[in-house]
Coordinates of C-alpha atoms in Angstrom, one line a residue:
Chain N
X3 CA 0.2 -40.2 -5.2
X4 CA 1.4 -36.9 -4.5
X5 CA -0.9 -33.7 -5.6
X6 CA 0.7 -30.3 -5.7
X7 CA -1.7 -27.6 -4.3
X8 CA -2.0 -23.8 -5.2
X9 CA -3.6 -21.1 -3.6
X10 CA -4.1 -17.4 -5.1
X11 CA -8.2 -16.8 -3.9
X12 CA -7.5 -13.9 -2.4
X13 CA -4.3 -12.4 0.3
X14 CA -1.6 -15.5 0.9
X15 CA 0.0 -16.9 -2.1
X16 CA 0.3 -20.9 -0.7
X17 CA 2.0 -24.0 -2.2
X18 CA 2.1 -27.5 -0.7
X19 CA 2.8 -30.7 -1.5
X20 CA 0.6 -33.7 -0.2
X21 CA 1.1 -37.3 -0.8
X22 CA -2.6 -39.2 -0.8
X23 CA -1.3 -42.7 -0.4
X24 CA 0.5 -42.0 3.2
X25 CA -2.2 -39.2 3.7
X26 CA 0.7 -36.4 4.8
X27 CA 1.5 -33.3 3.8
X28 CA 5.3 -33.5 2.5
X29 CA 5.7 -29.8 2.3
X30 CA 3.9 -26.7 2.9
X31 CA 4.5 -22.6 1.9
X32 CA 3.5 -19.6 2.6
X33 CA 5.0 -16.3 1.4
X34 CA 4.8 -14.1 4.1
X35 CA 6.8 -10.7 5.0
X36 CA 8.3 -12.9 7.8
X37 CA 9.8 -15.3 5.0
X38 CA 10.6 -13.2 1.9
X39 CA 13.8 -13.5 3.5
X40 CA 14.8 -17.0 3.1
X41 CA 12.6 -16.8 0.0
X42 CA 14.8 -14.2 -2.0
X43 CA 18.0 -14.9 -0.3
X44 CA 19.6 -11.2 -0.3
X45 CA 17.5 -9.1 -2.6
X46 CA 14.3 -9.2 -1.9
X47 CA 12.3 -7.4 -4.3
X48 CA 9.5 -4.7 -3.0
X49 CA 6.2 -6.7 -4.2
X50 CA 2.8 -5.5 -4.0
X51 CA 0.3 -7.4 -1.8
X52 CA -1.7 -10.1 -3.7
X53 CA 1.1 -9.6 -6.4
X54 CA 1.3 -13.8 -6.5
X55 CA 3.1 -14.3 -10.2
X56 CA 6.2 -13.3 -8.4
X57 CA 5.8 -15.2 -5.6
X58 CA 5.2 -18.3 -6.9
X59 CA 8.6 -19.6 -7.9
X60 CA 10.5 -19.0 -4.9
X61 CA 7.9 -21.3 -2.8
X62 CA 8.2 -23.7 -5.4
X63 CA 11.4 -23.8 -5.8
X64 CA 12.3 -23.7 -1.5
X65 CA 9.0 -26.3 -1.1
X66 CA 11.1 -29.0 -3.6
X67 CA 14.8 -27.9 -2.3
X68 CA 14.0 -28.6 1.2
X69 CA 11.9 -32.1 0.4
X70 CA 14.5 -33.4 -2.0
X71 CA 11.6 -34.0 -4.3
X72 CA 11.7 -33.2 -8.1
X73 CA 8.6 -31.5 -9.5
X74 CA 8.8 -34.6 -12.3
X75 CA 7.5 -36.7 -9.6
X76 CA 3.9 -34.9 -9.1
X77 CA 0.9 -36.9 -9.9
X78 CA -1.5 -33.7 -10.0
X79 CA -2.0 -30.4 -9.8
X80 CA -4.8 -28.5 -7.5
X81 CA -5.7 -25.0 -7.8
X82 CA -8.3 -22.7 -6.6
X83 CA -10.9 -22.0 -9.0
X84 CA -13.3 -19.6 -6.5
X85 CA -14.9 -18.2 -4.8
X86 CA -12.3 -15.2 -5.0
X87 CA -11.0 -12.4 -6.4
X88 CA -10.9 -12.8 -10.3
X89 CA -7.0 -11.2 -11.2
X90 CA -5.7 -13.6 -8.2
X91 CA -7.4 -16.4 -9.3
X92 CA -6.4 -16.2 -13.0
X93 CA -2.8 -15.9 -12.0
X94 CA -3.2 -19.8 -9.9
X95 CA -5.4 -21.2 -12.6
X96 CA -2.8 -20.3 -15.7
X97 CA 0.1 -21.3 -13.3
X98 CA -1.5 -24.7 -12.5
X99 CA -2.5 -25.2 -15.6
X100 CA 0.8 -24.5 -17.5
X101 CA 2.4 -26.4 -15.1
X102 CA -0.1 -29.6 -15.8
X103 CA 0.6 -29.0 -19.4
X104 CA 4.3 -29.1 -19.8
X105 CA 4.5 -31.8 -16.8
X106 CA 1.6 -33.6 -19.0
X107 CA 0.0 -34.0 -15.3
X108 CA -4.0 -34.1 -14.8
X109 CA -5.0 -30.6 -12.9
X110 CA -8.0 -30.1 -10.7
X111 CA -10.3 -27.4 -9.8
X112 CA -10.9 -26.4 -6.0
X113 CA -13.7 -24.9 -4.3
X114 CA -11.6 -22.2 -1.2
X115 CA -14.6 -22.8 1.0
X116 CA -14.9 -26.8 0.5
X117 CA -11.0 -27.1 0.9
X118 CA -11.6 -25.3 4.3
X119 CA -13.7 -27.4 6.0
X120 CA -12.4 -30.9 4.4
X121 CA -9.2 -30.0 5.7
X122 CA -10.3 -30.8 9.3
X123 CA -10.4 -34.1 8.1
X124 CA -6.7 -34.3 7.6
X125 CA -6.0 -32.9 11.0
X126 CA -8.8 -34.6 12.4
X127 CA -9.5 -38.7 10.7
X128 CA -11.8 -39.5 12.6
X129 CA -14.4 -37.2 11.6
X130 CA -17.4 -38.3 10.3
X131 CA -20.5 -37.4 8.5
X132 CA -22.7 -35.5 8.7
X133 CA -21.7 -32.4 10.2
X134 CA -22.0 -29.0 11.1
X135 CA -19.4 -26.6 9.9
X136 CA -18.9 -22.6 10.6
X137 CA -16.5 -20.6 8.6
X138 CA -14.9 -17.9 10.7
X139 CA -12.8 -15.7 8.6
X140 CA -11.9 -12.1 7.4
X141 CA -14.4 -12.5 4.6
X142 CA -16.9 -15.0 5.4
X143 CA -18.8 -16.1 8.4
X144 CA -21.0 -19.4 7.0
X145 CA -22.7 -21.4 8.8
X146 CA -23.3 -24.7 6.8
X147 CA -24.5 -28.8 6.8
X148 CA -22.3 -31.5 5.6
X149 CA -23.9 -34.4 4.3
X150 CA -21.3 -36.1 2.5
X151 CA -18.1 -34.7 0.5
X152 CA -19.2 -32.7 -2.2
X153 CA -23.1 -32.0 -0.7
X154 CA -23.2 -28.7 1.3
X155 CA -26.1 -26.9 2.8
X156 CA -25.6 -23.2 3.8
X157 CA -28.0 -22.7 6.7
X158 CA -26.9 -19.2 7.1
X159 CA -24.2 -16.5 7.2
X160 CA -23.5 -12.9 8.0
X161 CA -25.8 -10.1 6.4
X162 CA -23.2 -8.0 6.5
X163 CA -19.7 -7.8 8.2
X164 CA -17.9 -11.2 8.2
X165 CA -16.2 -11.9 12.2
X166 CA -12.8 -11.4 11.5
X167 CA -13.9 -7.8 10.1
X168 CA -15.2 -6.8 13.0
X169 CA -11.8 -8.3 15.3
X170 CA -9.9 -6.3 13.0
X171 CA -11.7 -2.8 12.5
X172 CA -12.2 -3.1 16.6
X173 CA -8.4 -3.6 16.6
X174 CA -7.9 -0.4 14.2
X175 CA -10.1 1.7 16.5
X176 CA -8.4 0.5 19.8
X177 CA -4.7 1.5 17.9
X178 CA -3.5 -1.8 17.6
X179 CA -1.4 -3.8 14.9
X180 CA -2.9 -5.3 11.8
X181 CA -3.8 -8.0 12.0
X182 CA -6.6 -7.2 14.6
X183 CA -7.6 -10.8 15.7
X184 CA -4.4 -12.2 17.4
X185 CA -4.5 -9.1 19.1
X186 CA -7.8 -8.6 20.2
X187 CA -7.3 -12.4 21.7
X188 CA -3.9 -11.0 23.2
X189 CA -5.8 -8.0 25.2
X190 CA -8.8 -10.0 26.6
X191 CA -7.0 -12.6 28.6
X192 CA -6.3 -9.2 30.9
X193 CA -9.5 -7.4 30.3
X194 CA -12.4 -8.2 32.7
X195 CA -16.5 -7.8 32.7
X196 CA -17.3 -4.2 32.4
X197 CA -21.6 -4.6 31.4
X198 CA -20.5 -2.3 28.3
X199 CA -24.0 -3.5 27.0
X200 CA -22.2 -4.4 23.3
X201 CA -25.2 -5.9 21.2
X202 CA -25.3 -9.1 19.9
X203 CA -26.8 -8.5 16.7
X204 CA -30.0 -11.0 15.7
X205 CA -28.8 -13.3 18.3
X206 CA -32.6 -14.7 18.9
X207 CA -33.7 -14.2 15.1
X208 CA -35.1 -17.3 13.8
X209 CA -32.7 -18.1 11.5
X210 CA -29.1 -19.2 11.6
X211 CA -27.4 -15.9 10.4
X212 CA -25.2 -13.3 11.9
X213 CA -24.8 -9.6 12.0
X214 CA -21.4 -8.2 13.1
X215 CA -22.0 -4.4 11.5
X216 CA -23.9 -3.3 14.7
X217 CA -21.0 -4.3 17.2
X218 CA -18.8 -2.6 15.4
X219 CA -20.6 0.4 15.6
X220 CA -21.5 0.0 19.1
X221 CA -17.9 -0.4 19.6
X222 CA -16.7 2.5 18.3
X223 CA -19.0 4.9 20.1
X224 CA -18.2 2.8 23.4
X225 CA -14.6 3.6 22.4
X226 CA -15.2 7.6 21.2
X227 CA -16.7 8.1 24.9
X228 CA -14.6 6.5 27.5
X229 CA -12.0 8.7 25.3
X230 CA -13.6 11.9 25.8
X231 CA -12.9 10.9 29.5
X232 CA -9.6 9.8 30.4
X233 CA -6.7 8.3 27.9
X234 CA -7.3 5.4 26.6
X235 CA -5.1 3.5 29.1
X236 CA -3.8 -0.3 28.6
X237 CA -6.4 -1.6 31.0
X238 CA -9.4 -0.1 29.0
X239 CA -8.5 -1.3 25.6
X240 CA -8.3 -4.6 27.6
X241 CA -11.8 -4.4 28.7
X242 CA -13.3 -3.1 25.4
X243 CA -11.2 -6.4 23.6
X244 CA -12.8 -8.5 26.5
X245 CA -15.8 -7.1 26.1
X246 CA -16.3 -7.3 22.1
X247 CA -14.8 -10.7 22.1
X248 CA -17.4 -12.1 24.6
X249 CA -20.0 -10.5 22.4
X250 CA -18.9 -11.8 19.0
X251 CA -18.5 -15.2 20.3
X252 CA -22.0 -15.3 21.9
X253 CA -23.7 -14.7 18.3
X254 CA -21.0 -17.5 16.9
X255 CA -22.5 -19.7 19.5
X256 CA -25.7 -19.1 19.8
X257 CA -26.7 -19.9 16.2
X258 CA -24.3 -22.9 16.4
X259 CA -26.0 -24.6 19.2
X260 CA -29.1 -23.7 17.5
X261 CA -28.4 -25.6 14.0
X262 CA -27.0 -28.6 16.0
X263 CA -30.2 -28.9 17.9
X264 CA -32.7 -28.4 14.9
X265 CA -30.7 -30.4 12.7
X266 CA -30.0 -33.2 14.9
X267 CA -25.9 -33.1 14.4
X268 CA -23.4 -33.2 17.0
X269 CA -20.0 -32.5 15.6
X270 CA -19.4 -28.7 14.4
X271 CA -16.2 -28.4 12.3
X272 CA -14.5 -24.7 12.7
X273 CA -12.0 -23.5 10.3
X274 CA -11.3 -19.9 8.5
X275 CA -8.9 -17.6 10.4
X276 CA -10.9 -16.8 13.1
X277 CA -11.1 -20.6 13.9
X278 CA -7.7 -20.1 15.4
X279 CA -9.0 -17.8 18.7
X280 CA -7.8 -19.6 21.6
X281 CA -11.0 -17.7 23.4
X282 CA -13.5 -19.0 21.0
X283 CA -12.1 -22.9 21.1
X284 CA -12.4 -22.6 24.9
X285 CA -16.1 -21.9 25.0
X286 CA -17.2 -23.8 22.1
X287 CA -15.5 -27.3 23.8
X288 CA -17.0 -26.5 26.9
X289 CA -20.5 -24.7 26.2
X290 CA -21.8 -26.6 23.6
X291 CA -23.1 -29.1 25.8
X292 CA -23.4 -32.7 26.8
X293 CA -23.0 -35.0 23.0
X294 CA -22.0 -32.2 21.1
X295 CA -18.5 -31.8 19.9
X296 CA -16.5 -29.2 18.5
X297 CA -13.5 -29.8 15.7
X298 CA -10.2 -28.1 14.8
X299 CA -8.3 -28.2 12.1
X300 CA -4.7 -27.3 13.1
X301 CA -3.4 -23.8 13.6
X302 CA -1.5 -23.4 10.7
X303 CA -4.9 -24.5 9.0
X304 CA -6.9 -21.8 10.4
X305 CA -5.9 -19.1 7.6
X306 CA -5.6 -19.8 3.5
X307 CA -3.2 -22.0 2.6
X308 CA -2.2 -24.6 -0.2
X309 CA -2.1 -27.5 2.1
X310 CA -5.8 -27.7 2.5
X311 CA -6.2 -27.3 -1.7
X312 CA -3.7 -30.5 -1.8
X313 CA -5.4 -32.0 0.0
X314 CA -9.1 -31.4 -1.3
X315 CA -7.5 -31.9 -4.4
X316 CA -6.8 -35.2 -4.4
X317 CA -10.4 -36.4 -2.5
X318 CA -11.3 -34.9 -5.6
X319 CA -8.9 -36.8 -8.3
X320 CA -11.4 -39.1 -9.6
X321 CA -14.6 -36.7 -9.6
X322 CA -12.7 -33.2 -11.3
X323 CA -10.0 -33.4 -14.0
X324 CA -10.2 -30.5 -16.6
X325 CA -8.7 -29.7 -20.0
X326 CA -6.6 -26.9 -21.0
X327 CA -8.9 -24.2 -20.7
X328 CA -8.3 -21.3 -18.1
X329 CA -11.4 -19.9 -16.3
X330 CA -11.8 -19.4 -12.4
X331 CA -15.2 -19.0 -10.8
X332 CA -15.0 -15.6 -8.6
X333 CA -18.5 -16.5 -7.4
X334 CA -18.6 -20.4 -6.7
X335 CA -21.5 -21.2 -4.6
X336 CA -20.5 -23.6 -1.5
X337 CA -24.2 -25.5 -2.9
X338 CA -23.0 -25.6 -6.5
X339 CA -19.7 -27.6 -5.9
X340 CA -20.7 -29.8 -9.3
X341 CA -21.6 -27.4 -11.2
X342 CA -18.6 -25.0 -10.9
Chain Y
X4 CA -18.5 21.9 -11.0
X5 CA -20.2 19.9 -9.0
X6 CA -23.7 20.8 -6.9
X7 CA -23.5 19.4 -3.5
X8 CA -26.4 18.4 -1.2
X9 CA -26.5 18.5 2.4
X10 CA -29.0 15.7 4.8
X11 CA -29.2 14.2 8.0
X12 CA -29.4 10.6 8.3
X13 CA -31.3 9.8 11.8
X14 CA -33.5 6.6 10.6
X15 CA -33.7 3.8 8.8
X16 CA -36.2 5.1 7.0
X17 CA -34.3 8.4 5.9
X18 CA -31.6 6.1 4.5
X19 CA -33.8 4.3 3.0
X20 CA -35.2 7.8 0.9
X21 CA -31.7 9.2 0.6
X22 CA -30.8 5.6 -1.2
X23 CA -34.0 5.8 -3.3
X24 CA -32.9 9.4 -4.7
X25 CA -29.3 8.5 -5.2
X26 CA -30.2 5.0 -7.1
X27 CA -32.7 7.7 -9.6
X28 CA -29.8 10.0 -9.7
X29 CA -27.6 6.9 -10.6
X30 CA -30.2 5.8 -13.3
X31 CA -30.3 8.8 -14.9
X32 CA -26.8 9.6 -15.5
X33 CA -25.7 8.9 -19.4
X34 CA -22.6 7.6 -20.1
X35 CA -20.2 4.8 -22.2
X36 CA -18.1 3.4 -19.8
X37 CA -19.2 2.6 -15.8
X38 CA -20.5 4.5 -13.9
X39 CA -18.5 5.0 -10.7
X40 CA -19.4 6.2 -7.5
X41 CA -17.0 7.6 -4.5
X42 CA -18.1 6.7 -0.8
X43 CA -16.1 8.4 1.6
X44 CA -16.1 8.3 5.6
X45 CA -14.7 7.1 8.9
X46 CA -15.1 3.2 10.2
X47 CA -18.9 2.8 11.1
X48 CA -20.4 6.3 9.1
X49 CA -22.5 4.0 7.0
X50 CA -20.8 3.1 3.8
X51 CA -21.7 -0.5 2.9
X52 CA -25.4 0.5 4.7
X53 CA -26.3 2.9 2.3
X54 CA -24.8 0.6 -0.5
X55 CA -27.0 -2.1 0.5
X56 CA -30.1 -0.2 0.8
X57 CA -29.7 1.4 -3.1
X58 CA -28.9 -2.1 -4.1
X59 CA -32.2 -2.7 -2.5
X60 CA -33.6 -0.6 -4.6
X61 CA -32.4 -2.0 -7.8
X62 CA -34.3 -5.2 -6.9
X63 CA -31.4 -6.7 -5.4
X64 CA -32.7 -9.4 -3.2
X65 CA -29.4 -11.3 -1.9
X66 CA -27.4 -9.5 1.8
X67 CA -24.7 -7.1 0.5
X68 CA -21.9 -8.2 2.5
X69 CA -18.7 -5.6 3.5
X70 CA -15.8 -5.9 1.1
X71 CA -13.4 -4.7 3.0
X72 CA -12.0 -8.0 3.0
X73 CA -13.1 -9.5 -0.2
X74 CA -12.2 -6.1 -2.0
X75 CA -14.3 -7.0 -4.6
X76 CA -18.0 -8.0 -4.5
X77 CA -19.9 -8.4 -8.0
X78 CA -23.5 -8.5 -8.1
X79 CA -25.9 -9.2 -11.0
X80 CA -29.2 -7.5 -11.3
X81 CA -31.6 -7.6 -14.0
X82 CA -28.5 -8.1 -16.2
X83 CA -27.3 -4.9 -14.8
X84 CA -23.4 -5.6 -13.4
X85 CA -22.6 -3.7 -10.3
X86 CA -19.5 -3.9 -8.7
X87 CA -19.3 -3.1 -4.9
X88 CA -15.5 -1.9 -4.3
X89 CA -13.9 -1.3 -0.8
X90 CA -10.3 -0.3 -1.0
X91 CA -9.2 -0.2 2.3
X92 CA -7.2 -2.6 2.8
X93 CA -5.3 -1.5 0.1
X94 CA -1.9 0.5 0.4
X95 CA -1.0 1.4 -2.9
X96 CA -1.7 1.7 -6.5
X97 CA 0.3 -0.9 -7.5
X98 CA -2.3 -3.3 -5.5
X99 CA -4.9 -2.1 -7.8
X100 CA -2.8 -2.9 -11.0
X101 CA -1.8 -6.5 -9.9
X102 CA -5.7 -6.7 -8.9
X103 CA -6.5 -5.6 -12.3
X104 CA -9.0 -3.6 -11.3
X105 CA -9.1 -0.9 -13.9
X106 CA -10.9 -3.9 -16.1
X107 CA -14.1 -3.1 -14.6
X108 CA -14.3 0.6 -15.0
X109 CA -13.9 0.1 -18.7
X110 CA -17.6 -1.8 -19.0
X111 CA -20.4 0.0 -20.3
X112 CA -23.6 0.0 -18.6
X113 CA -22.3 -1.7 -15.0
X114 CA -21.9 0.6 -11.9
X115 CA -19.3 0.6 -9.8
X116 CA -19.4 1.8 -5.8
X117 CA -16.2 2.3 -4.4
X118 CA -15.7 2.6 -0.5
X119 CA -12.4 3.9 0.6
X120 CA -11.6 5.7 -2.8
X121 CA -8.3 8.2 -1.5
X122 CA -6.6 4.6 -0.8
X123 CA -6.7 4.2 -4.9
X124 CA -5.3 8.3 -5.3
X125 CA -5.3 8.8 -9.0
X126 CA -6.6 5.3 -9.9
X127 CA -10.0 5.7 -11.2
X128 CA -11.0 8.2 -13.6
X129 CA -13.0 10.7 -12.4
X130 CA -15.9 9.8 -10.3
X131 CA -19.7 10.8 -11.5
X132 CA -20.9 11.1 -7.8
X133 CA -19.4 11.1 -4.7
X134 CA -21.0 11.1 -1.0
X135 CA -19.5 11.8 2.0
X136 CA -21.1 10.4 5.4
X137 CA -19.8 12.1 8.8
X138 CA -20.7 10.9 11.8
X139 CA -22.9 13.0 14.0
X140 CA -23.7 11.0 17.1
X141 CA -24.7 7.2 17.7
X142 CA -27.7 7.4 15.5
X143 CA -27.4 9.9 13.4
X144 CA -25.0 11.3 10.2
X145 CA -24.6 14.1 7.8
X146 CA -24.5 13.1 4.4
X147 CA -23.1 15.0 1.2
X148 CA -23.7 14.7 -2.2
X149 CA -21.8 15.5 -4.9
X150 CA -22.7 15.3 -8.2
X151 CA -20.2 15.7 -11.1
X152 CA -22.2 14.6 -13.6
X153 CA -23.2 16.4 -16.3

């Protein structure tokens, strides 16, 4: 059965194709400025970000070309419904559900956050529930309990800046490239302990959520004074990326050790963008502690993409098929998966 | 014309007033279509703080998260739609067209804060209020209020 997946929520425009029966993904795009290339062939047109109608058809169309596949042979269609921006989400709902009405194919409605953390069970089988998940992005930092496919339980998340904000506004103050988290990651493996003091927001609150405004902060006056001193040399961007990452981390950790203990898990499941820190993989395998486990999905999973919507798509064949009507959900609750 | 007003931000508590007489000043303005308000300042001034506490103060009981990457963040309170806008990740006006964000500043009776508003030059129709938050030192910031309301 193969399920064609489309993903518009917010940045990436993603299409994939997964086939249910042999459980692999037959093809997978992105449209990235590193593609448009190959995309367009020669002219490639100057398209506005999130501008996904025009981006759609040259995935498609390379996605088929280079499986040999014809789009007749589809079984379904999966889009993202929510959580999201609205005019992005409109543009994947009409496209899938066009595309499910002159292919007369069923189409089926994703939640993003769901198709995140199921997707660690494609690059991971032998996961099992319940489990832990965090979800470590750009937008979102969610700390949440997996019963069973379908039954989510958000235990906590930030109060106000998600992770991946704060890697890439400390990035922005520090001069470096967009975007900030790769490159944050990049400077710490030469940056060393300097007892900068960053705050770790509500670290010992009695709850499991985060704070990541206050780092920020703290960064930025750590940066404005060590720059009133001397230029802001290689070696001390280094140590502030080393620094802040440590910091960040310890809050991720912290309240993930903390949920594992009090809810009697012992897998977490990572997965959002920020899931993809070499840095934070290293310390979650090997501080979490005896019994507890800590699960990827793949790298090129880490980020949005329409693999992960494929797939969640078709776990979801037999519970979600909807008629004609076009209506995304901007704000889909993670706890009201069934009543989307 | 518009009549400015100069503060210092140095506690909690002072944001906390200064978001109290902003959400009045908000309240009070009469208009048919939303009502938008500019926020303007450097990384860390404060922006989605003050936000959050005016929200606060419109019985809003759910965290205000940053939008800078969601862009977007709609709230709902007391059937009152506010929209919590953060353009900065945004590099040109053609963004906001394919976002289709012009749909929201044609509602009546819904508010609409917008961080980061010189990324959107020329977008949005004139604003009814706009502050400014500078930074001062670690714990403390000048705010400026603009009101262009009539």
């Amino acid at each position: 059965m193969l399920v064609l997946g489309i993903e518009t929520s917010c940045d990436e425009t993603g299409i994939a194709l997964y086939d249910g029966k042999q459980n692999k993904i037959i093809f997978e795009c992105l449209y990235s400025q590193a593609n448009k290339h190959s995309l367009y062939g020669g002219v490639v047109p100057e398209l506005a970000a999130r501008d996904h109608v025009n981006k759609f058809l040259p995935l498609l169309k390379k996605g088929f070309k280079d499986s040999g596949l014809s789009l007749k042979a589809i079984d379904a269609i999966a889009y993202t419904k929510g959580p999201g921006l609205r005019g992005p989400l409109m543009v994947g709902a009409s496209f899938a559900k066009s595309l499910g009405f002159a292919l007369n194919k069923p189409v089926i409605a994703v939640h993003h956050m769901e198709a995140h953390l199921l997707m660690a069970k494609y690059d991971a089988p032998n996961l099992s529930y319940p489990f832990l998940t965090l979800l470590v992005s750009g937008g979102h930092t969610i700390l949440a309990k997996v019963d069973k496919s379908g039954s989510y339980k958000i235990l906590g998340q930030t109060i106000d800046d998600a992770v991946g904000e704060a890697f890439d506004k400390t990035a922005k103050m520090l001069g470096l490239k967009y975007p900030g988290g790769p490159e944050i990651e990049k400077r710490s493996i030469q940056g060393k302990c300097m007892d900068y003091n960053f705050p770790r927001p509500i670290i010992n609150s009695d709850d499991y959520n985060f704070s990541f405004s206050g780092l920020k902060t703290a960064v930025l006056y750590k940066v404005n004074s060590l720059k009133k001193k001397e230029k802001l040399s290689e070696e001390l961007i280094s140590n502030v990326c080393y620094e802040f990452q440590n910091a960040a981390i310890d809050c991720l950790l912290h309240k993930t050790k903390k949920a594992l203990k009090d809810f009697h898990l012992n897998q977490v499941v990572l997965s959002g963008g920020v899931a993809a820190n070499k840095e934070l993989r290293r310390r979650f395998s090997e501080e979490l502690g005896i019994g507890y486990s800590s699960i990827y999905p793949d790298f090129s999973h880490c980020t949005d993409n329409g693999a992960m919507i494929a797939f969640t798509g078709f776990e979801k064949f037999n519970l979600s098929k909807e008629d004609n009507r076009i209506f995304v959900n901007p704000r889909w609750s993670l706890e009201e998966i069934a009543n989307g | 014309m518009s009549r400015d007003r100069k503060l210092i931000l140095n506690s909690l508590e002072k944001t906390k007033e200064i978001a109290s007489e902003i959400a009045d000043k908000i309240t009070s303005i009469s208009k048919d279509s939303a009502k938008i308000i500019f926020l303007k300042g450097d990384l860390g001034a404060g922006k989605t703080t003050l936000v959050k506490e005016i929200l606060k103060f419109y019985g809003l009981s759910e965290p205000v998260t940053s939008p800078t990457f969601t862009i977007i963040e709609p709230y709902l309170i007391k059937n009152k739609k506010i929209y919590h806008i953060d353009l900065y990740r945004i590099e040109n006006r053609k963004e906001l067209e394919v976002l289709g964000i012009d749909e929201y500043s044609n509602e009546s009776d819904s508010i609409i804060f917008i961080e980061w508003p010189e990324r959107g030059e020329g977008f949005f129709k004139d604003c009814d209020l706009e502050i400014q938050l500078n930074h001062l030192s670690e714990n403390s910031r000048e705010v400026i209020i603009k009101n262009f309301s009539n």
